[in-house]
Short mmCIF file of N, CA and C in Angstrom, two decimals:
data_model
loop_
_atom_site.label_atom_id
_atom_site.label_comp_id
_atom_site.label_asym_id
_atom_site.label_seq_id
_atom_site.Cartn_x
_atom_site.Cartn_y
_atom_site.Cartn_z
N MET U 1 54.02 -109.90 9.13
CA MET U 1 52.75 -110.45 8.73
C MET U 1 52.93 -111.86 8.15
N GLN U 2 54.01 -112.08 7.43
CA GLN U 2 54.27 -113.40 6.85
C GLN U 2 54.47 -114.45 7.94
N ILE U 3 55.09 -114.07 9.04
CA ILE U 3 55.32 -115.01 10.15
C ILE U 3 53.99 -115.44 10.74
N ILE U 4 53.07 -114.50 10.87
CA ILE U 4 51.75 -114.83 11.43
C ILE U 4 51.04 -115.83 10.52
N LYS U 5 51.13 -115.63 9.20
CA LYS U 5 50.50 -116.56 8.26
C LYS U 5 51.12 -117.95 8.36
N LYS U 6 52.44 -118.00 8.48
CA LYS U 6 53.11 -119.30 8.59
C LYS U 6 52.73 -120.01 9.89
N ILE U 7 52.65 -119.27 10.98
CA ILE U 7 52.25 -119.86 12.26
C ILE U 7 50.81 -120.36 12.19
N ALA U 8 49.94 -119.56 11.58
CA ALA U 8 48.53 -119.97 11.44
C ALA U 8 48.41 -121.21 10.58
N ALA U 9 49.15 -121.28 9.49
CA ALA U 9 49.09 -122.45 8.61
C ALA U 9 49.62 -123.68 9.33
N THR U 10 50.72 -123.55 10.04
CA THR U 10 51.29 -124.68 10.77
C THR U 10 50.34 -125.17 11.85
N THR U 11 49.73 -124.24 12.56
CA THR U 11 48.78 -124.61 13.61
C THR U 11 47.56 -125.30 13.02
N SER U 12 47.10 -124.83 11.88
CA SER U 12 45.95 -125.45 11.22
C SER U 12 46.26 -126.88 10.80
N VAL U 13 47.44 -127.08 10.24
CA VAL U 13 47.83 -128.42 9.81
C VAL U 13 47.96 -129.35 11.01
N ALA U 14 48.55 -128.86 12.09
CA ALA U 14 48.69 -129.68 13.29
C ALA U 14 47.33 -130.05 13.86
N ALA U 15 46.39 -129.10 13.87
CA ALA U 15 45.04 -129.39 14.37
C ALA U 15 44.34 -130.42 13.48
N LEU U 16 44.54 -130.30 12.18
CA LEU U 16 43.94 -131.26 11.26
C LEU U 16 44.50 -132.66 11.48
N LEU U 17 45.81 -132.76 11.62
CA LEU U 17 46.42 -134.07 11.84
C LEU U 17 45.97 -134.69 13.16
N LEU U 18 45.85 -133.88 14.19
CA LEU U 18 45.37 -134.39 15.47
C LEU U 18 43.91 -134.82 15.38
N SER U 19 43.12 -134.11 14.60
CA SER U 19 41.71 -134.48 14.47
C SER U 19 41.54 -135.78 13.70
N LEU U 20 42.51 -136.13 12.87
CA LEU U 20 42.40 -137.39 12.12
C LEU U 20 42.53 -138.62 13.02
N THR U 21 43.03 -138.44 14.23
CA THR U 21 43.12 -139.57 15.14
C THR U 21 41.75 -140.01 15.62
N ALA U 22 40.75 -139.17 15.42
CA ALA U 22 39.37 -139.50 15.81
C ALA U 22 38.65 -140.27 14.70
N CYS U 23 39.36 -140.74 13.72
CA CYS U 23 38.75 -141.39 12.56
C CYS U 23 38.63 -142.91 12.72
N ALA U 24 38.73 -143.43 13.90
CA ALA U 24 38.74 -144.88 14.10
C ALA U 24 37.46 -145.54 13.61
N ASN U 25 36.31 -144.89 13.75
CA ASN U 25 35.05 -145.50 13.35
C ASN U 25 34.59 -145.09 11.96
N MET U 26 35.45 -144.45 11.21
CA MET U 26 35.09 -144.00 9.87
C MET U 26 35.31 -145.10 8.85
N SER U 27 34.53 -145.07 7.77
CA SER U 27 34.74 -146.02 6.69
C SER U 27 36.01 -145.62 5.94
N GLY U 28 36.48 -146.51 5.09
CA GLY U 28 37.68 -146.24 4.31
C GLY U 28 37.49 -145.04 3.39
N GLN U 29 36.30 -144.92 2.81
CA GLN U 29 36.03 -143.80 1.93
C GLN U 29 36.00 -142.49 2.69
N ASP U 30 35.43 -142.51 3.91
CA ASP U 30 35.42 -141.30 4.73
C ASP U 30 36.83 -140.88 5.12
N LYS U 31 37.68 -141.84 5.44
CA LYS U 31 39.07 -141.53 5.79
C LYS U 31 39.79 -140.92 4.60
N ASN U 32 39.59 -141.51 3.42
CA ASN U 32 40.24 -140.99 2.22
C ASN U 32 39.77 -139.57 1.92
N THR U 33 38.49 -139.28 2.14
CA THR U 33 37.97 -137.94 1.92
C THR U 33 38.62 -136.94 2.87
N ALA U 34 38.72 -137.31 4.14
CA ALA U 34 39.33 -136.41 5.13
C ALA U 34 40.81 -136.18 4.83
N ILE U 35 41.52 -137.23 4.49
CA ILE U 35 42.94 -137.09 4.18
C ILE U 35 43.13 -136.26 2.91
N GLY U 36 42.31 -136.51 1.90
CA GLY U 36 42.39 -135.74 0.66
C GLY U 36 42.14 -134.26 0.90
N ALA U 37 41.15 -133.97 1.75
CA ALA U 37 40.86 -132.57 2.06
C ALA U 37 42.02 -131.91 2.79
N GLY U 38 42.64 -132.63 3.71
CA GLY U 38 43.78 -132.08 4.45
C GLY U 38 44.97 -131.82 3.55
N VAL U 39 45.29 -132.79 2.73
CA VAL U 39 46.44 -132.64 1.82
C VAL U 39 46.14 -131.54 0.80
N GLY U 40 44.91 -131.50 0.31
CA GLY U 40 44.53 -130.46 -0.65
C GLY U 40 44.61 -129.07 -0.06
N ALA U 41 44.20 -128.93 1.19
CA ALA U 41 44.27 -127.62 1.85
C ALA U 41 45.70 -127.14 1.98
N VAL U 42 46.57 -128.03 2.39
CA VAL U 42 47.99 -127.66 2.53
C VAL U 42 48.57 -127.32 1.16
N ALA U 43 48.30 -128.16 0.16
CA ALA U 43 48.84 -127.92 -1.18
C ALA U 43 48.30 -126.60 -1.75
N GLY U 44 47.01 -126.37 -1.59
CA GLY U 44 46.42 -125.13 -2.10
C GLY U 44 47.00 -123.91 -1.44
N SER U 45 47.24 -123.99 -0.15
CA SER U 45 47.83 -122.88 0.58
C SER U 45 49.27 -122.62 0.12
N VAL U 46 50.02 -123.68 -0.04
CA VAL U 46 51.41 -123.54 -0.47
C VAL U 46 51.49 -122.99 -1.89
N LEU U 47 50.66 -123.51 -2.79
CA LEU U 47 50.72 -123.08 -4.19
C LEU U 47 50.26 -121.64 -4.39
N THR U 48 49.44 -121.13 -3.48
CA THR U 48 48.96 -119.75 -3.63
C THR U 48 49.64 -118.80 -2.66
N GLY U 49 50.70 -119.22 -2.05
CA GLY U 49 51.47 -118.35 -1.17
C GLY U 49 50.78 -118.05 0.15
N GLY U 50 50.02 -118.99 0.67
CA GLY U 50 49.38 -118.82 1.97
C GLY U 50 47.97 -118.24 1.89
N SER U 51 47.40 -118.22 0.72
CA SER U 51 46.06 -117.66 0.55
C SER U 51 45.00 -118.58 1.16
N ALA U 52 44.06 -117.99 1.90
CA ALA U 52 42.97 -118.77 2.48
C ALA U 52 42.07 -119.34 1.39
N VAL U 53 41.87 -118.57 0.34
CA VAL U 53 41.04 -119.04 -0.78
C VAL U 53 41.68 -120.25 -1.44
N GLY U 54 42.99 -120.22 -1.58
CA GLY U 54 43.71 -121.36 -2.14
C GLY U 54 43.59 -122.59 -1.26
N ALA U 55 43.65 -122.39 0.05
CA ALA U 55 43.53 -123.51 0.98
C ALA U 55 42.13 -124.11 0.92
N ILE U 56 41.11 -123.26 0.86
CA ILE U 56 39.73 -123.76 0.80
C ILE U 56 39.49 -124.48 -0.52
N GLY U 57 39.97 -123.90 -1.61
CA GLY U 57 39.83 -124.55 -2.92
C GLY U 57 40.56 -125.88 -2.96
N GLY U 58 41.76 -125.91 -2.41
CA GLY U 58 42.53 -127.15 -2.37
C GLY U 58 41.85 -128.21 -1.53
N ALA U 59 41.25 -127.80 -0.42
CA ALA U 59 40.54 -128.74 0.44
C ALA U 59 39.34 -129.33 -0.29
N ALA U 60 38.63 -128.50 -1.03
CA ALA U 60 37.46 -128.98 -1.77
C ALA U 60 37.87 -129.98 -2.84
N VAL U 61 38.88 -129.63 -3.62
CA VAL U 61 39.34 -130.52 -4.68
C VAL U 61 39.93 -131.81 -4.09
N GLY U 62 40.73 -131.68 -3.05
CA GLY U 62 41.33 -132.85 -2.42
C GLY U 62 40.29 -133.76 -1.80
N GLY U 63 39.24 -133.18 -1.21
CA GLY U 63 38.17 -133.98 -0.63
C GLY U 63 37.43 -134.78 -1.68
N VAL U 64 37.17 -134.16 -2.82
CA VAL U 64 36.48 -134.86 -3.91
C VAL U 64 37.36 -135.99 -4.45
N ILE U 65 38.62 -135.71 -4.65
CA ILE U 65 39.53 -136.75 -5.15
C ILE U 65 39.65 -137.88 -4.13
N GLY U 66 39.80 -137.54 -2.86
CA GLY U 66 39.89 -138.56 -1.82
C GLY U 66 38.63 -139.40 -1.73
N ASN U 67 37.49 -138.78 -1.96
CA ASN U 67 36.22 -139.50 -1.92
C ASN U 67 36.12 -140.51 -3.04
N GLN U 68 36.71 -140.22 -4.17
CA GLN U 68 36.60 -141.10 -5.33
C GLN U 68 37.62 -142.22 -5.35
N VAL U 69 38.66 -142.12 -4.52
CA VAL U 69 39.68 -143.18 -4.45
C VAL U 69 39.07 -144.39 -3.75
N LYS U 70 39.23 -145.54 -4.35
CA LYS U 70 38.67 -146.77 -3.76
C LYS U 70 39.57 -147.25 -2.63
N PRO U 71 38.99 -147.43 -1.42
CA PRO U 71 39.80 -147.93 -0.30
C PRO U 71 40.17 -149.40 -0.53
N LYS U 72 41.30 -149.77 0.02
CA LYS U 72 41.77 -151.17 -0.14
C LYS U 72 41.08 -152.07 0.82
#
């Protein structure tokens, strides 16, 4: 069961990273929000041992933090 969770998490991260290539027309703040949500989801999942709730919570917190970061 742990292998399935690891494969699912890896596949989710790969899909997220591939979807970020579609961000060419996004504003800097939108890009930061998307990146923050992605990093937060991975961090939340890792910190909670692969929990989906942890990943969703991490994505929410990361998205808010990414949204508040001023783009250069």
